[in-house]
Amino acid sequence: MTDSHANPGERIALLERFSCLGPACPQTCCGGWTMQVDKPHLELYGRAAPDLAADVETTESGPSMRRDPETGRCVRLADGWCGVHRRHGTAMLGDACHFYPRVTRTLGGGVLMAAAPSCPEVARLALASDDGFQPVPATFNRLPHDLREAAPHGLDRDAARSVVAAFDRLATEPSTTPERALARIVTIARSLRWFPADTWPESLDFLVASADARLGAAEPDGDDDVRPLHVLVGLIKASRHRPGDRLIATVEELQRALGVMVNWETLDVWGDPQVAEMRADFAAFRADRAVDLAPVLRRWLRLQLALVAFPFAGQGSHPEERATLLAVRFAITRLALAAHLRVTGHCEEDGVVRVVQSLARLLDHLAEPDLLLTYCHDAGWTREARLRGLLEPDAAAMARAKQPA
């Protein structure tokens, strides 16, 4: 709800340039998703806007704006713009609709606002340059009514921010690949369990300095080059919603690059008779073109870290799980970007944004994130050596991938 006074805080810099695309948005947030109405706004509708109250229905997620059964879009969407906003103003927008794609939490008592790449315009801004991820001072006239504290007890704002900043620095290290940066993040996140949370700011200096020494040998698996697609298809199936056209286009590029087929009725995956040869060829292509994808993947990683104030929030119940799930989502996104490059021959902005945004719309908003963790267990990715094998196949494995099947 609207506060009676301004609230100081921070937001990531790209939000200063963000503006809703309205009718020009290629995948509006007003379609396909449940647009929840929080209790304070539901009560407000009953008192001051009975026409809005009449458009609220009860869903599995609670009270939500009714969707048009033919289009799947909010009944209040008109010409690409929110009719609630247009007629009643922002005060009548529930928190879910008012704040998206902004994600707000408190960190050590300080307000911090990030942005979700499931929004096409956020994805575009994030992937276009390196200057959008740092927090900058901001003032908020409205905050979510259920604003949650992400930092554990014992960490104040400055201490918590120093931890988040340390992980961002790992992702920005210019002399290393995004894969190695993420491998370091994983091993450091796994080590945090041995340190009380209130000592994390001081402990991180040691953990960062010794990260490479703790990285064991990678254990790649021959199926790791295609298994992320199987995981993606399984998550699509579990969502119980037909994927949008943008996600279908992303999966179709994966099919072409890997030589597999997805049955969109059953969501089964089966291989082309020449799948082994095509997979080996694609693995070699990925190794050769990794440098072309590195800038996009580094920006993807930085936005994901900022989005969840890593390691304090996000999918998973503790930093180790959060790092594992982050790494697997990275692997899925990297595979899809490589497939896009393979199929189209270039990394033009619209295609890259479509790949990243369409995947984020599914992967960053999982109704049951524990399912992804189950897939990680089944593949062995909850073990650090196996996860490193997914992120950084060893030199011998890459050399084998370059050989004819």
Short mmCIF file of C-alpha atoms in Angstrom, two decimals:
data_model
loop_
_atom_site.label_atom_id
_atom_site.label_comp_id
_atom_site.label_asym_id
_atom_site.label_seq_id
_atom_site.Cartn_x
_atom_site.Cartn_y
_atom_site.Cartn_z
CA MET A 1 0.00 0.00 0.00
CA THR A 2 1.08 3.62 -0.41
CA ASP A 3 3.10 4.83 2.57
CA SER A 4 2.57 8.20 4.20
CA HIS A 5 6.26 9.00 3.93
CA ALA A 6 9.18 8.29 1.64
CA ASN A 7 11.33 5.26 2.34
CA PRO A 8 15.05 5.49 1.55
CA GLY A 9 16.80 2.46 0.11
CA GLU A 10 18.64 1.17 -2.93
CA ARG A 11 17.77 -0.31 -6.31
CA ILE A 12 19.93 -1.76 -9.04
CA ALA A 13 20.92 0.85 -11.60
CA LEU A 14 19.13 -0.62 -14.62
CA LEU A 15 15.77 0.11 -12.95
CA GLU A 16 16.48 3.81 -13.43
CA ARG A 17 16.22 3.16 -17.18
CA PHE A 18 13.32 0.73 -17.07
CA SER A 19 9.91 1.61 -18.50
CA CYS A 20 7.05 -0.79 -19.29
CA LEU A 21 6.76 -1.47 -23.02
CA GLY A 22 2.99 -1.74 -22.87
CA PRO A 23 1.55 -2.83 -26.24
CA ALA A 24 5.08 -3.33 -27.63
CA CYS A 25 5.96 -6.00 -25.05
CA PRO A 26 6.51 -9.36 -26.77
CA GLN A 27 5.26 -11.33 -23.74
CA THR A 28 3.14 -9.32 -21.33
CA CYS A 29 3.11 -10.20 -17.65
CA CYS A 30 -0.71 -9.78 -17.81
CA GLY A 31 -1.07 -13.05 -19.72
CA GLY A 32 -0.51 -16.66 -18.70
CA TRP A 33 0.33 -15.84 -15.11
CA THR A 34 -1.85 -15.63 -12.01
CA MET A 35 -2.18 -11.95 -11.07
CA GLN A 36 -2.56 -12.21 -7.32
CA VAL A 37 -4.48 -9.67 -5.27
CA ASP A 38 -3.16 -9.20 -1.73
CA LYS A 39 -5.53 -8.98 1.22
CA PRO A 40 -5.22 -5.21 1.79
CA HIS A 41 -6.12 -4.47 -1.82
CA LEU A 42 -8.92 -7.02 -1.84
CA GLU A 43 -10.42 -5.21 1.14
CA LEU A 44 -9.84 -1.87 -0.60
CA TYR A 45 -11.71 -3.09 -3.69
CA GLY A 46 -14.65 -4.12 -1.53
CA ARG A 47 -14.83 -0.65 0.04
CA ALA A 48 -13.97 1.64 -2.85
CA ALA A 49 -14.13 -0.23 -6.18
CA PRO A 50 -16.79 -2.94 -6.36
CA ASP A 51 -16.20 -3.27 -10.12
CA LEU A 52 -12.66 -4.48 -9.35
CA ALA A 53 -13.88 -6.76 -6.58
CA ALA A 54 -16.18 -8.41 -9.12
CA ASP A 55 -13.16 -9.26 -11.28
CA VAL A 56 -11.34 -11.12 -8.49
CA GLU A 57 -11.59 -14.90 -8.43
CA THR A 58 -10.28 -17.58 -6.09
CA THR A 59 -7.41 -19.70 -7.47
CA GLU A 60 -4.94 -22.21 -6.07
CA SER A 61 -2.66 -19.24 -5.36
CA GLY A 62 -5.39 -17.26 -3.60
CA PRO A 63 -7.41 -14.24 -4.76
CA SER A 64 -6.40 -13.22 -8.29
CA MET A 65 -7.63 -11.06 -11.12
CA ARG A 66 -9.86 -13.00 -13.48
CA ARG A 67 -8.39 -14.03 -16.83
CA ASP A 68 -10.13 -14.07 -20.18
CA PRO A 69 -10.70 -17.78 -20.96
CA GLU A 70 -9.92 -17.27 -24.66
CA THR A 71 -6.74 -15.17 -24.43
CA GLY A 72 -5.50 -16.16 -20.96
CA ARG A 73 -4.92 -12.46 -20.25
CA CYS A 74 -6.20 -10.33 -17.40
CA VAL A 75 -9.71 -9.10 -18.14
CA ARG A 76 -8.52 -5.61 -17.29
CA LEU A 77 -5.82 -5.56 -19.97
CA ALA A 78 -6.82 -3.13 -22.73
CA ASP A 79 -4.69 -2.28 -25.79
CA GLY A 80 -1.60 -3.59 -24.04
CA TRP A 81 -2.05 -1.41 -20.96
CA CYS A 82 -3.47 -2.15 -17.51
CA GLY A 83 -7.07 -0.94 -17.28
CA VAL A 84 -6.92 -0.84 -13.48
CA HIS A 85 -3.98 1.56 -13.66
CA ARG A 86 -5.63 3.66 -16.36
CA ARG A 87 -8.99 4.04 -14.59
CA HIS A 88 -8.12 3.92 -10.91
CA GLY A 89 -4.41 4.79 -10.66
CA THR A 90 -1.51 2.87 -9.16
CA ALA A 91 -2.97 2.88 -5.63
CA MET A 92 -5.51 0.29 -6.76
CA LEU A 93 -2.92 -2.07 -8.20
CA GLY A 94 -2.18 -5.07 -5.99
CA ASP A 95 1.43 -5.48 -4.98
CA ALA A 96 2.07 -8.26 -7.53
CA CYS A 97 1.00 -6.07 -10.45
CA HIS A 98 2.33 -2.77 -9.08
CA PHE A 99 5.87 -3.93 -8.43
CA TYR A 100 6.61 -6.49 -11.17
CA PRO A 101 9.23 -6.78 -12.62
CA ARG A 102 10.72 -5.16 -9.55
CA VAL A 103 11.62 -7.48 -6.68
CA THR A 104 11.84 -5.81 -3.30
CA ARG A 105 13.20 -7.12 0.01
CA THR A 106 14.98 -5.79 3.05
CA LEU A 107 18.58 -6.70 3.66
CA GLY A 108 19.81 -6.05 7.15
CA GLY A 109 16.95 -3.59 7.57
CA GLY A 110 17.73 -1.67 4.37
CA VAL A 111 15.37 -1.74 1.39
CA LEU A 112 16.88 -3.27 -1.77
CA MET A 113 15.05 -3.48 -5.11
CA ALA A 114 16.20 -5.68 -7.99
CA ALA A 115 14.59 -6.73 -11.28
CA ALA A 116 13.42 -9.98 -12.86
CA PRO A 117 14.68 -11.06 -16.32
CA SER A 118 11.35 -12.79 -16.97
CA CYS A 119 10.35 -9.31 -18.16
CA PRO A 120 11.59 -8.81 -21.76
CA GLU A 121 12.61 -5.19 -21.18
CA VAL A 122 14.54 -6.02 -18.00
CA ALA A 123 16.33 -8.82 -19.87
CA ARG A 124 17.21 -6.43 -22.68
CA LEU A 125 18.57 -3.77 -20.34
CA ALA A 126 20.54 -6.32 -18.31
CA LEU A 127 22.16 -8.04 -21.28
CA ALA A 128 23.03 -4.83 -23.15
CA SER A 129 25.75 -3.53 -20.84
CA ASP A 130 27.68 -4.09 -17.62
CA ASP A 131 26.54 -0.96 -15.77
CA GLY A 132 23.09 -1.95 -14.56
CA PHE A 133 23.73 -4.23 -11.59
CA GLN A 134 25.22 -2.03 -8.90
CA PRO A 135 22.82 -0.68 -6.24
CA VAL A 136 22.22 3.07 -6.28
CA PRO A 137 20.35 5.21 -3.72
CA ALA A 138 16.60 5.43 -4.23
CA THR A 139 13.47 6.62 -2.45
CA PHE A 140 10.30 4.52 -2.40
CA ASN A 141 6.86 6.00 -1.79
CA ARG A 142 5.34 2.53 -1.67
CA LEU A 143 6.65 -0.81 -0.48
CA PRO A 144 5.10 -4.31 -0.60
CA HIS A 145 2.90 -4.95 2.40
CA ASP A 146 4.64 -8.28 3.11
CA LEU A 147 8.20 -7.01 2.72
CA ARG A 148 10.55 -9.70 4.02
CA GLU A 149 13.97 -9.58 5.61
CA ALA A 150 16.47 -11.69 3.66
CA ALA A 151 19.58 -11.42 5.81
CA PRO A 152 20.01 -13.77 8.79
CA HIS A 153 19.93 -12.44 12.32
CA GLY A 154 23.14 -10.72 13.29
CA LEU A 155 23.89 -9.00 9.97
CA ASP A 156 23.10 -5.31 9.62
CA ARG A 157 22.63 -3.55 6.30
CA ASP A 158 26.30 -2.78 5.65
CA ALA A 159 27.45 -6.27 6.59
CA ALA A 160 24.79 -7.95 4.45
CA ARG A 161 25.53 -5.66 1.50
CA SER A 162 29.25 -6.47 1.76
CA VAL A 163 28.44 -10.19 1.38
CA VAL A 164 26.27 -9.57 -1.70
CA ALA A 165 28.96 -7.31 -3.17
CA ALA A 166 31.64 -9.98 -2.64
CA PHE A 167 29.70 -12.48 -4.77
CA ASP A 168 29.11 -9.85 -7.45
CA ARG A 169 32.87 -9.21 -7.60
CA LEU A 170 33.42 -12.92 -8.20
CA ALA A 171 31.11 -12.70 -11.21
CA THR A 172 32.90 -9.64 -12.62
CA GLU A 173 36.46 -10.97 -12.41
CA PRO A 174 37.75 -10.06 -15.91
CA SER A 175 40.47 -12.71 -16.07
CA THR A 176 38.14 -15.68 -15.70
CA THR A 177 35.21 -17.25 -17.51
CA PRO A 178 31.63 -17.06 -16.23
CA GLU A 179 31.84 -20.84 -15.68
CA ARG A 180 34.87 -20.55 -13.43
CA ALA A 181 33.31 -17.61 -11.61
CA LEU A 182 30.22 -19.69 -10.94
CA ALA A 183 32.32 -22.68 -9.84
CA ARG A 184 33.97 -20.41 -7.27
CA ILE A 185 30.60 -19.10 -6.14
CA VAL A 186 29.39 -22.69 -5.66
CA THR A 187 32.37 -23.79 -3.58
CA ILE A 188 32.23 -20.65 -1.42
CA ALA A 189 28.48 -21.02 -0.88
CA ARG A 190 29.00 -24.64 0.17
CA SER A 191 31.66 -23.51 2.67
CA LEU A 192 29.44 -20.91 4.34
CA ARG A 193 27.67 -23.64 6.30
CA TRP A 194 30.80 -24.00 8.46
CA PHE A 195 30.73 -20.32 9.52
CA PRO A 196 28.16 -18.50 11.68
CA ALA A 197 26.22 -16.05 9.53
CA ASP A 198 27.40 -13.05 11.53
CA THR A 199 31.00 -13.90 10.55
CA TRP A 200 30.34 -14.18 6.80
CA PRO A 201 31.61 -10.68 5.94
CA GLU A 202 35.01 -11.41 7.52
CA SER A 203 35.12 -15.07 6.41
CA LEU A 204 34.56 -14.24 2.74
CA ASP A 205 38.03 -12.74 2.31
CA PHE A 206 39.57 -16.11 3.20
CA LEU A 207 36.98 -18.13 1.26
CA VAL A 208 37.46 -16.08 -1.90
CA ALA A 209 41.26 -16.18 -1.69
CA SER A 210 41.26 -19.97 -1.24
CA ALA A 211 38.41 -20.85 -3.59
CA ASP A 212 40.54 -22.23 -6.42
CA ALA A 213 42.51 -24.41 -4.02
CA ARG A 214 39.28 -26.07 -2.91
CA LEU A 215 38.04 -26.78 -6.44
CA GLY A 216 38.45 -30.49 -6.99
CA ALA A 217 38.62 -32.30 -10.32
CA ALA A 218 35.49 -32.03 -12.45
CA GLU A 219 33.51 -35.20 -13.09
CA PRO A 220 31.78 -34.67 -16.45
CA ASP A 221 29.23 -37.14 -17.71
CA GLY A 222 28.57 -37.99 -21.33
CA ASP A 223 24.90 -37.02 -20.98
CA ASP A 224 25.56 -33.59 -19.48
CA ASP A 225 25.50 -32.02 -22.93
CA VAL A 226 21.83 -32.96 -23.43
CA ARG A 227 20.53 -33.61 -19.90
CA PRO A 228 19.75 -29.89 -19.27
CA LEU A 229 17.22 -30.08 -22.10
CA HIS A 230 15.56 -33.10 -20.48
CA VAL A 231 15.39 -31.15 -17.21
CA LEU A 232 13.89 -28.15 -18.99
CA VAL A 233 11.23 -30.26 -20.68
CA GLY A 234 10.42 -31.95 -17.36
CA LEU A 235 9.91 -28.56 -15.72
CA ILE A 236 7.67 -27.44 -18.58
CA LYS A 237 5.60 -30.58 -18.14
CA ALA A 238 5.34 -30.06 -14.38
CA SER A 239 4.12 -26.49 -14.86
CA ARG A 240 0.90 -27.87 -16.39
CA HIS A 241 0.74 -24.92 -18.78
CA ARG A 242 1.44 -24.96 -22.48
CA PRO A 243 4.65 -22.99 -23.02
CA GLY A 244 4.41 -19.66 -24.78
CA ASP A 245 5.61 -19.14 -28.32
CA ARG A 246 8.92 -17.64 -27.18
CA LEU A 247 9.81 -20.64 -25.03
CA ILE A 248 8.73 -23.01 -27.81
CA ALA A 249 11.09 -21.19 -30.19
CA THR A 250 13.93 -21.58 -27.68
CA VAL A 251 13.28 -25.31 -27.25
CA GLU A 252 13.02 -25.80 -31.03
CA GLU A 253 16.51 -24.32 -31.45
CA LEU A 254 17.76 -26.76 -28.82
CA GLN A 255 16.17 -29.62 -30.74
CA ARG A 256 17.86 -28.62 -33.98
CA ALA A 257 21.27 -28.12 -32.40
CA LEU A 258 21.20 -31.38 -30.40
CA GLY A 259 19.46 -33.57 -32.97
CA VAL A 260 16.52 -34.45 -30.71
CA MET A 261 12.78 -34.04 -30.94
CA VAL A 262 10.27 -32.96 -28.28
CA ASN A 263 6.74 -34.31 -28.57
CA TRP A 264 4.71 -31.30 -27.42
CA GLU A 265 1.73 -33.49 -26.59
CA THR A 266 3.57 -35.85 -24.25
CA LEU A 267 6.74 -33.77 -23.71
CA ASP A 268 8.87 -36.84 -24.37
CA VAL A 269 12.33 -36.32 -25.85
CA TRP A 270 13.74 -38.73 -28.43
CA GLY A 271 16.85 -38.65 -30.57
CA ASP A 272 17.57 -38.43 -34.25
CA PRO A 273 19.33 -41.54 -35.64
CA GLN A 274 22.47 -39.40 -35.97
CA VAL A 275 22.11 -37.85 -32.51
CA ALA A 276 25.54 -38.99 -31.23
CA GLU A 277 27.31 -37.34 -34.14
CA MET A 278 25.23 -34.18 -33.85
CA ARG A 279 25.84 -33.93 -30.10
CA ALA A 280 29.59 -34.32 -30.57
CA ASP A 281 29.57 -31.69 -33.29
CA PHE A 282 27.54 -29.31 -31.13
CA ALA A 283 29.86 -29.87 -28.13
CA ALA A 284 32.84 -28.92 -30.29
CA PHE A 285 30.96 -25.87 -31.57
CA ARG A 286 30.19 -24.78 -28.00
CA ALA A 287 33.83 -25.10 -26.99
CA ASP A 288 34.96 -23.05 -29.99
CA ARG A 289 32.37 -20.30 -29.51
CA ALA A 290 32.36 -20.05 -25.71
CA VAL A 291 34.08 -16.67 -25.87
CA ASP A 292 31.18 -15.25 -27.90
CA LEU A 293 28.67 -16.16 -25.19
CA ALA A 294 30.80 -15.12 -22.20
CA PRO A 295 29.64 -11.46 -21.98
CA VAL A 296 25.96 -12.43 -22.05
CA LEU A 297 26.44 -15.20 -19.50
CA ARG A 298 28.41 -12.95 -17.17
CA ARG A 299 25.62 -10.36 -17.24
CA TRP A 300 23.03 -13.10 -16.75
CA LEU A 301 24.92 -14.28 -13.69
CA ARG A 302 25.24 -10.80 -12.21
CA LEU A 303 21.53 -10.12 -12.64
CA GLN A 304 20.63 -13.45 -11.02
CA LEU A 305 22.88 -12.70 -8.05
CA ALA A 306 21.34 -9.24 -7.67
CA LEU A 307 17.81 -10.59 -8.11
CA VAL A 308 18.03 -12.79 -5.01
CA ALA A 309 20.62 -10.81 -3.02
CA PHE A 310 22.72 -13.98 -3.18
CA PRO A 311 23.36 -15.91 -0.95
CA PHE A 312 20.47 -14.70 1.22
CA ALA A 313 17.42 -15.54 -0.90
CA GLY A 314 16.31 -17.37 -4.03
CA GLN A 315 15.39 -20.95 -4.84
CA GLY A 316 16.69 -23.34 -2.20
CA SER A 317 16.60 -23.33 1.57
CA HIS A 318 20.27 -22.47 2.20
CA PRO A 319 23.27 -21.07 0.26
CA GLU A 320 24.50 -24.48 -0.92
CA GLU A 321 21.15 -25.38 -2.50
CA ARG A 322 20.78 -21.89 -3.94
CA ALA A 323 24.19 -22.12 -5.60
CA THR A 324 23.42 -25.57 -7.02
CA LEU A 325 20.10 -24.49 -8.50
CA LEU A 326 21.66 -21.30 -9.86
CA ALA A 327 24.38 -23.34 -11.58
CA VAL A 328 21.88 -25.69 -13.21
CA ARG A 329 19.75 -22.79 -14.46
CA PHE A 330 22.97 -21.29 -15.82
CA ALA A 331 23.75 -24.54 -17.65
CA ILE A 332 20.27 -24.65 -19.21
CA THR A 333 20.52 -21.01 -20.30
CA ARG A 334 24.03 -21.48 -21.68
CA LEU A 335 22.97 -24.52 -23.69
CA ALA A 336 20.02 -22.62 -25.15
CA LEU A 337 22.16 -19.61 -26.05
CA ALA A 338 24.68 -21.88 -27.75
CA ALA A 339 21.85 -23.55 -29.67
CA HIS A 340 20.58 -20.13 -30.76
CA LEU A 341 24.05 -19.21 -31.97
CA ARG A 342 24.39 -22.54 -33.77
CA VAL A 343 21.02 -22.30 -35.53
CA THR A 344 21.04 -18.60 -36.42
CA GLY A 345 24.77 -18.01 -36.80
CA HIS A 346 24.76 -14.84 -34.70
CA CYS A 347 23.96 -13.40 -31.25
CA GLU A 348 21.71 -10.49 -32.20
CA GLU A 349 19.93 -8.71 -29.36
CA ASP A 350 16.32 -9.77 -29.99
CA GLY A 351 17.19 -13.47 -30.17
CA VAL A 352 19.43 -13.45 -27.10
CA VAL A 353 16.82 -11.55 -25.09
CA ARG A 354 14.13 -14.00 -26.22
CA VAL A 355 16.20 -17.00 -25.09
CA VAL A 356 17.09 -15.54 -21.69
CA GLN A 357 13.65 -14.09 -20.97
CA SER A 358 11.65 -17.12 -22.09
CA LEU A 359 13.72 -19.41 -19.88
CA ALA A 360 13.61 -17.00 -16.92
CA ARG A 361 9.81 -16.86 -17.17
CA LEU A 362 9.80 -20.59 -16.41
CA LEU A 363 12.96 -21.22 -14.38
CA ASP A 364 12.84 -18.16 -12.11
CA HIS A 365 9.16 -18.66 -11.23
CA LEU A 366 8.92 -22.37 -10.52
CA ALA A 367 5.82 -23.32 -8.59
CA GLU A 368 7.74 -26.31 -7.20
CA PRO A 369 11.49 -25.54 -7.09
CA ASP A 370 12.02 -28.79 -5.17
CA LEU A 371 11.43 -30.62 -8.47
CA LEU A 372 14.53 -28.97 -9.95
CA LEU A 373 16.47 -30.03 -6.87
CA THR A 374 15.23 -33.60 -7.43
CA TYR A 375 16.57 -33.49 -10.97
CA CYS A 376 19.89 -32.27 -9.56
CA HIS A 377 20.01 -35.23 -7.18
CA ASP A 378 19.19 -37.66 -9.98
CA ALA A 379 21.95 -36.27 -12.21
CA GLY A 380 24.49 -36.14 -9.36
CA TRP A 381 24.75 -32.35 -9.59
CA THR A 382 24.32 -31.93 -5.85
CA ARG A 383 27.89 -33.23 -5.60
CA GLU A 384 30.32 -30.43 -6.32
CA ALA A 385 32.54 -32.51 -8.60
CA ARG A 386 29.58 -33.45 -10.80
CA LEU A 387 28.31 -29.89 -10.83
CA ARG A 388 31.75 -28.72 -11.93
CA GLY A 389 31.61 -31.35 -14.65
CA LEU A 390 28.41 -29.73 -15.88
CA LEU A 391 29.86 -26.22 -15.69
CA GLU A 392 33.46 -26.90 -16.73
CA PRO A 393 34.04 -30.23 -18.50
CA ASP A 394 37.70 -31.16 -18.13
CA ALA A 395 40.14 -30.74 -21.00
CA ALA A 396 40.07 -34.42 -21.89
CA ALA A 397 36.31 -34.46 -22.14
CA MET A 398 36.31 -31.38 -24.34
CA ALA A 399 38.96 -32.91 -26.55
CA ARG A 400 36.84 -36.05 -26.93
CA ALA A 401 33.85 -33.91 -27.81
CA LYS A 402 35.80 -32.43 -30.71
CA GLN A 403 36.47 -35.83 -32.19
CA PRO A 404 34.04 -37.33 -34.73
CA ALA A 405 31.47 -39.58 -33.09
#
